[in-house]
Tab-separated table of C-alpha atoms in Angstrom:
chain	number	residue	atom	x	y	z
A	14	MET	CA	-14.686	-9.528	-13.269
A	15	LYS	CA	-14.853	-11.365	-9.967
A	16	ALA	CA	-15.139	-9.391	-6.741
A	17	GLU	CA	-12.386	-11.513	-5.223
A	18	TYR	CA	-9.866	-9.907	-7.617
A	19	VAL	CA	-11.126	-6.389	-7.137
A	20	ASN	CA	-11.742	-6.132	-3.393
A	21	PRO	CA	-8.080	-6.587	-2.358
A	22	PHE	CA	-7.140	-3.478	-4.386
A	23	TYR	CA	-10.008	-1.440	-2.982
A	24	GLN	CA	-9.226	-2.557	0.576
A	25	ALA	CA	-5.485	-1.996	0.184
A	26	THR	CA	-6.132	1.545	-1.077
A	27	ILE	CA	-8.199	2.332	2.026
A	28	ASN	CA	-5.585	0.806	4.352
A	29	VAL	CA	-2.537	2.430	2.778
A	30	PHE	CA	-4.126	5.899	2.719
A	31	LYS	CA	-5.047	5.477	6.390
A	32	MET	CA	-1.680	4.160	7.524
A	33	MET	CA	0.572	6.401	5.467
A	34	LEU	CA	-1.426	9.616	5.206
A	35	ASP	CA	-3.977	9.318	8.010
A	36	LEU	CA	-6.657	9.905	5.338
A	37	GLU	CA	-10.084	8.326	4.956
A	38	VAL	CA	-11.040	6.974	1.529
A	39	THR	CA	-14.710	6.437	0.683
A	40	LYS	CA	-16.611	5.435	-2.421
A	41	ASN	CA	-17.736	8.494	-4.339
A	42	LEU	CA	-21.395	7.621	-4.795
A	43	ASN	CA	-22.148	10.874	-6.610
A	44	SER	CA	-19.573	10.295	-9.273
A	45	ILE	CA	-20.170	8.545	-12.556
A	46	PRO	CA	-17.004	6.592	-13.342
A	47	ASP	CA	-15.018	8.222	-16.146
A	48	SER	CA	-15.089	5.893	-19.111
A	49	LYS	CA	-11.914	7.459	-20.485
A	50	LEU	CA	-8.835	8.399	-18.571
A	51	SER	CA	-8.237	12.088	-18.867
A	52	ASP	CA	-4.740	13.387	-19.432
A	53	GLU	CA	-5.671	16.095	-16.941
A	54	LYS	CA	-5.415	13.405	-14.264
A	55	ILE	CA	-2.263	11.791	-12.959
A	56	ASN	CA	-2.517	8.154	-14.002
A	57	ILE	CA	-0.217	5.468	-12.624
A	58	LEU	CA	-0.254	2.117	-14.393
A	59	ILE	CA	0.824	-1.184	-12.855
A	60	GLN	CA	0.580	-4.402	-14.822
A	61	VAL	CA	-0.185	-7.763	-13.222
A	62	THR	CA	1.221	-11.109	-14.325
A	63	GLY	CA	0.949	-14.633	-12.959
A	64	ASP	CA	-2.298	-16.445	-12.158
A	65	LEU	CA	-4.103	-13.220	-13.077
A	66	THR	CA	-3.242	-11.037	-16.037
A	67	GLY	CA	-4.157	-7.411	-16.510
A	68	PHE	CA	-3.537	-4.007	-15.049
A	69	ILE	CA	-4.500	-1.464	-12.422
A	70	ILE	CA	-4.542	2.251	-13.089
A	71	TYR	CA	-4.654	4.698	-10.187
A	72	SER	CA	-6.110	7.902	-11.596
A	73	PHE	CA	-5.604	10.904	-9.285
A	74	ASP	CA	-7.011	14.430	-9.526
A	75	SER	CA	-4.059	16.418	-10.820
A	76	LYS	CA	-3.340	18.344	-7.602
A	77	MET	CA	-3.862	15.370	-5.295
A	78	PRO	CA	-0.308	13.923	-5.511
A	79	LEU	CA	1.088	17.334	-4.499
A	80	GLU	CA	-1.094	17.326	-1.384
A	81	MET	CA	-0.213	13.708	-0.564
A	82	VAL	CA	3.505	14.460	-0.719
A	83	LYS	CA	2.938	17.568	1.389
A	84	ILE	CA	1.397	15.417	4.128
A	85	MET	CA	4.317	12.984	4.013
A	86	SER	CA	7.107	15.548	3.924
A	87	GLY	CA	5.603	18.578	5.658
A	88	MET	CA	6.804	20.635	2.687
A	89	GLN	CA	5.068	22.560	-0.071
A	90	PHE	CA	5.150	21.099	-3.593
A	91	ASP	CA	3.906	23.165	-6.545
A	92	GLU	CA	4.493	20.932	-9.543
A	93	PHE	CA	4.367	17.274	-10.499
A	94	ASP	CA	8.124	16.794	-10.832
A	95	SER	CA	10.274	13.667	-10.591
A	96	PHE	CA	10.202	13.760	-6.758
A	97	VAL	CA	6.384	13.777	-6.616
A	98	GLU	CA	6.100	11.279	-9.476
A	99	SER	CA	8.440	8.847	-7.750
A	100	ALA	CA	6.659	9.173	-4.379
A	101	ILE	CA	3.225	8.587	-5.949
A	102	MET	CA	4.472	5.652	-8.001
A	103	GLU	CA	5.822	4.134	-4.790
A	104	ILE	CA	2.430	4.553	-3.095
A	105	ALA	CA	0.733	2.820	-6.060
A	106	ASN	CA	3.370	0.100	-5.794
A	107	ILE	CA	2.716	-0.328	-2.055
A	108	ILE	CA	-1.070	-0.542	-2.549
A	109	SER	CA	-0.673	-3.086	-5.351
A	110	GLY	CA	1.868	-5.115	-3.367
A	111	ASN	CA	-0.482	-5.281	-0.389
A	112	ALA	CA	-3.362	-6.311	-2.669
A	113	LEU	CA	-1.257	-9.077	-4.188
A	114	SER	CA	-0.355	-10.297	-0.734
A	115	ASN	CA	-4.080	-10.687	0.025
A	116	LEU	CA	-4.738	-12.307	-3.356
A	117	SER	CA	-2.023	-14.869	-2.618
A	118	LYS	CA	-3.850	-15.885	0.565
A	119	GLN	CA	-6.852	-16.724	-1.630
A	120	ARG	CA	-4.863	-18.816	-4.170
A	121	TRP	CA	-3.826	-16.259	-6.773
A	122	GLN	CA	-0.043	-15.950	-7.083
A	123	CYS	CA	0.800	-12.824	-9.040
A	124	ASP	CA	3.589	-10.326	-9.672
A	125	ILE	CA	3.491	-6.666	-10.595
A	126	THR	CA	5.588	-4.631	-12.982
A	127	PRO	CA	7.210	-1.363	-11.851
A	128	PRO	CA	4.721	1.530	-11.902
A	129	GLN	CA	4.730	3.959	-14.802
A	130	VAL	CA	3.034	7.257	-15.485
A	131	TYR	CA	0.464	6.730	-18.176
A	132	THR	CA	-1.372	8.985	-20.572
A	133	GLU	CA	-4.161	8.139	-22.996
A	134	ASN	CA	-1.719	8.662	-25.854
A	135	SER	CA	0.959	6.461	-24.332
A	136	LYS	CA	-1.505	3.660	-23.694
A	137	PRO	CA	0.159	0.394	-24.657
A	138	LEU	CA	-1.801	-1.416	-27.334
A	139	GLU	CA	-2.325	-4.531	-25.288
A	140	LEU	CA	-4.322	-2.541	-22.727
A	141	LYS	CA	-6.892	-1.365	-25.245
A	142	ASN	CA	-10.318	-3.003	-25.634
A	143	LYS	CA	-10.129	-4.705	-22.229
A	144	ARG	CA	-13.016	-4.852	-19.793
A	145	VAL	CA	-12.241	-2.336	-17.072
A	146	LEU	CA	-13.989	-1.955	-13.733
A	147	ARG	CA	-13.835	1.628	-12.488
A	148	ILE	CA	-14.219	2.489	-8.809
A	149	PRO	CA	-14.581	6.215	-8.062
A	150	LEU	CA	-13.210	7.121	-4.627
A	151	GLN	CA	-12.947	10.364	-2.717
A	152	THR	CA	-10.709	11.801	-0.035
A	153	LYS	CA	-10.539	15.247	1.491
A	154	LEU	CA	-7.598	15.925	-0.860
A	155	GLY	CA	-9.520	15.075	-4.025
A	156	ASN	CA	-10.816	12.180	-6.069
A	157	LEU	CA	-9.115	8.982	-7.050
A	158	GLN	CA	-10.389	6.364	-9.474
A	159	LEU	CA	-9.224	2.751	-9.513
A	160	CYS	CA	-9.398	1.188	-12.977
A	161	ILE	CA	-9.011	-2.544	-12.680
A	162	SER	CA	-8.803	-5.046	-15.523
A	163	LEU	CA	-7.885	-8.570	-14.453
A	164	GLU	CA	-8.644	-11.966	-15.863
A	165	GLU	CA	-7.521	-15.464	-15.068
A	166	THR	CA	-4.478	-16.452	-17.034
A	167	LYS	CA	-5.243	-19.298	-19.383
A	168	ALA	CA	-3.054	-22.355	-18.939
A	169	SER	CA	-0.831	-22.760	-21.970
B	19	MET	CA	6.868	20.507	10.307
B	20	ARG	CA	8.821	17.377	11.259
B	21	MET	CA	8.436	14.183	9.267
B	22	TRP	CA	8.807	11.978	12.338
B	23	LYS	CA	5.561	11.375	14.243
B	24	GLU	CA	5.079	9.808	17.665
B	25	ARG	CA	2.559	7.362	16.197
B	26	TYR	CA	5.399	5.724	14.239
B	27	LYS	CA	6.987	4.365	17.432
B	28	ILE	CA	6.798	0.594	17.781
B	29	GLY	CA	7.941	0.490	21.407
B	30	VAL	CA	11.397	-1.059	20.930
B	31	PRO	CA	13.787	1.705	22.043
B	32	LEU	CA	16.718	0.697	19.802
B	33	ILE	CA	14.578	0.399	16.671
B	34	ASP	CA	12.553	3.542	17.477
B	35	ALA	CA	15.761	5.524	17.925
B	36	GLN	CA	17.090	4.238	14.592
B	37	HIS	CA	13.806	5.049	12.845
B	38	GLU	CA	13.772	8.561	14.279
B	39	GLU	CA	17.358	9.110	13.206
B	40	LEU	CA	16.530	7.891	9.711
B	41	PHE	CA	13.478	10.191	9.487
B	42	ASN	CA	15.593	13.138	10.587
B	43	ARG	CA	18.274	12.323	8.039
B	44	VAL	CA	15.732	11.903	5.235
B	45	SER	CA	13.951	15.092	6.303
B	46	ASP	CA	17.213	17.098	6.204
B	47	PHE	CA	18.080	15.508	2.868
B	48	VAL	CA	14.706	16.404	1.311
B	49	LYS	CA	14.812	19.965	2.684
B	50	SER	CA	18.302	20.562	1.288
B	51	LEU	CA	17.457	18.940	-2.012
B	52	ARG	CA	14.309	21.021	-2.483
B	53	ALA	CA	15.877	24.288	-1.364
B	54	GLU	CA	16.812	26.936	-3.917
B	55	GLY	CA	20.459	26.770	-4.809
B	56	ASN	CA	23.218	25.500	-6.977
B	57	TRP	CA	23.337	21.754	-7.664
B	58	GLU	CA	27.117	21.696	-7.198
B	59	ASP	CA	26.699	23.100	-3.698
B	60	LYS	CA	24.258	20.322	-2.832
B	61	LEU	CA	26.510	17.496	-4.004
B	62	PRO	CA	28.473	16.993	-0.737
B	63	MET	CA	25.198	16.579	1.173
B	64	ILE	CA	23.867	14.171	-1.468
B	65	ARG	CA	27.055	12.064	-1.451
B	66	ASN	CA	26.891	11.970	2.330
B	67	THR	CA	23.234	10.852	2.314
B	68	MET	CA	23.845	8.151	-0.300
B	69	GLU	CA	26.691	6.759	1.821
B	70	PHE	CA	24.574	6.918	4.959
B	71	MET	CA	21.679	5.119	3.266
B	72	GLN	CA	23.910	2.368	1.971
B	73	GLU	CA	25.216	1.654	5.451
B	74	TYR	CA	21.876	2.148	7.126
B	75	VAL	CA	20.023	-0.422	5.015
B	76	ILE	CA	22.620	-2.993	6.060
B	77	VAL	CA	23.023	-2.217	9.771
B	78	HIS	CA	19.461	-1.246	10.681
B	79	PHE	CA	17.805	-3.933	8.579
B	80	GLU	CA	20.042	-6.606	10.137
B	81	GLU	CA	19.177	-5.438	13.652
B	82	GLU	CA	15.492	-5.369	12.820
B	83	GLU	CA	15.667	-8.854	11.308
B	84	ALA	CA	17.535	-10.139	14.396
B	85	TYR	CA	14.746	-8.784	16.593
B	86	GLN	CA	12.132	-10.485	14.416
B	87	ARG	CA	13.951	-13.809	14.707
B	88	LYS	CA	14.153	-13.364	18.486
B	89	ILE	CA	10.380	-12.980	18.815
B	90	HIS	CA	9.705	-15.663	16.142
B	91	TYR	CA	7.862	-13.167	13.977
B	92	PRO	CA	5.753	-15.241	11.554
B	93	TYR	CA	6.175	-12.820	8.625
B	94	TYR	CA	9.946	-12.669	9.007
B	95	GLU	CA	10.648	-14.047	5.520
B	96	ASP	CA	8.278	-11.559	3.829
B	97	HIS	CA	9.811	-8.693	5.766
B	98	ARG	CA	13.334	-9.826	4.921
B	99	ARG	CA	12.448	-9.997	1.217
B	100	ILE	CA	11.143	-6.423	1.361
B	101	HIS	CA	14.386	-5.336	3.047
B	102	ASN	CA	16.428	-7.104	0.368
B	103	ASP	CA	14.462	-5.505	-2.458
B	104	PHE	CA	14.917	-2.040	-0.984
B	105	ARG	CA	18.623	-2.664	-0.333
B	106	GLU	CA	19.009	-3.500	-4.037
B	107	GLU	CA	17.115	-0.379	-5.066
B	108	VAL	CA	19.290	1.844	-2.865
B	109	TYR	CA	22.381	0.152	-4.291
B	110	SER	CA	21.119	0.708	-7.831
B	111	PHE	CA	20.422	4.431	-7.218
B	112	VAL	CA	23.892	4.814	-5.668
B	113	GLN	CA	25.533	3.194	-8.701
B	114	GLU	CA	23.609	5.421	-11.118
B	115	PHE	CA	24.517	8.492	-9.075
B	116	LYS	CA	28.205	7.554	-9.125
B	117	LYS	CA	28.061	7.315	-12.926
B	118	ASP	CA	26.520	10.762	-13.293
B	119	GLU	CA	26.431	13.120	-10.334
B	120	SER	CA	24.747	15.808	-12.436
B	121	ASN	CA	21.568	13.707	-12.808
B	122	GLU	CA	19.262	15.786	-10.638
B	123	LYS	CA	16.131	13.947	-11.799
B	124	LEU	CA	17.583	10.674	-10.517
B	125	ILE	CA	18.206	12.094	-7.045
B	126	GLN	CA	14.801	13.788	-6.905
B	127	ALA	CA	13.230	10.418	-7.808
B	128	PHE	CA	15.351	8.652	-5.196
B	129	ALA	CA	14.248	11.121	-2.515
B	130	GLY	CA	10.553	10.790	-3.444
B	131	LYS	CA	10.709	7.023	-3.352
B	132	LEU	CA	12.677	7.024	-0.101
B	133	LEU	CA	10.105	9.267	1.554
B	134	ALA	CA	7.131	7.052	0.610
B	135	TRP	CA	8.971	3.789	1.248
B	136	LEU	CA	10.136	4.880	4.683
B	137	ILE	CA	6.732	6.066	5.847
B	138	ASN	CA	5.037	2.869	4.722
B	139	HIS	CA	7.738	0.694	6.212
B	140	VAL	CA	7.747	2.351	9.600
B	141	ALA	CA	4.102	3.488	9.869
B	142	ALA	CA	2.563	0.284	8.586
B	143	MET	CA	4.886	-2.689	8.306
B	144	ASP	CA	6.949	-2.270	11.479
B	145	GLN	CA	3.787	-1.584	13.496
B	146	LYS	CA	2.750	-5.151	12.705
B	147	ILE	CA	5.871	-6.427	14.468
B	148	ALA	CA	4.896	-4.521	17.610
B	149	GLU	CA	1.306	-5.764	17.386
B	150	TYR	CA	2.558	-9.338	17.087
B	151	ALA	CA	4.918	-9.012	20.079
B	152	LEU	CA	2.120	-7.516	22.199
B	153	SER	CA	-0.350	-10.189	21.079
B	154	LYS	CA	2.020	-12.788	22.523
B	155	GLY	CA	1.309	-11.329	25.934
B	156	GLY	CA	4.643	-9.637	26.424
B	157	THR	CA	6.082	-6.241	25.985
B	158	VAL	CA	7.852	-5.372	22.796
B	159	GLU	CA	11.182	-4.974	24.624
């Protein structure tokens, strides 16, 4: 997978966390990327169409979305309910939208599908057996892993 | 803790005042929504907020777009598209709510999305307008 597809997502994650949450994101050099997505994590899937085809999964430590929403709202959240789910899906949407904006400056015109919560069991068949690049990241709220699988769309 | 933060100001008094008002409204909405209590008792506040949001995304967005045209903001079209998309989403939530006012999950999801959308829009996107105006050597007035 080319770095030019991957870097915009990594960079957008850093920027959005800084702007929205005032949080630093760094690569977690001590972490071995998880080869499987655990259902103990909160996984948000966004699919990419257009000049590139594939998907991004934002895999959060389970308590991390609660802390992120706490920063945004100033309120305590104790469970991953539809409020927290919707807020985290919107953050994943914002990161992906910003990444696509940078990809379009390079020559890749793409769209994204609405985010969805994803579990290993609910994994759509077309996502299986794809090459996935995993980037382990850390913040003071917990760990986040970007799982990126993108390839150039073949001309029909 | 208040949702509104001084760092969100872009330096245009009219737009800053509208942003602060919106943050306060959303903050009150989220607090009421998350408070213990009967759903029926919360409905008047929810109806009120849905009406406010519908009007707000027309009036405020138009004023913000007018300001962008005035300063010849180069990303005006992108910004306008984002406004249009959000306007449609608010409209869609309002329609769904009108069909079924007992759908608490829908309103919780609306509030979560609104919170994240608003913070990104004001803390990140609108700051770029101020940076552009300042880069042109003027004030952002």
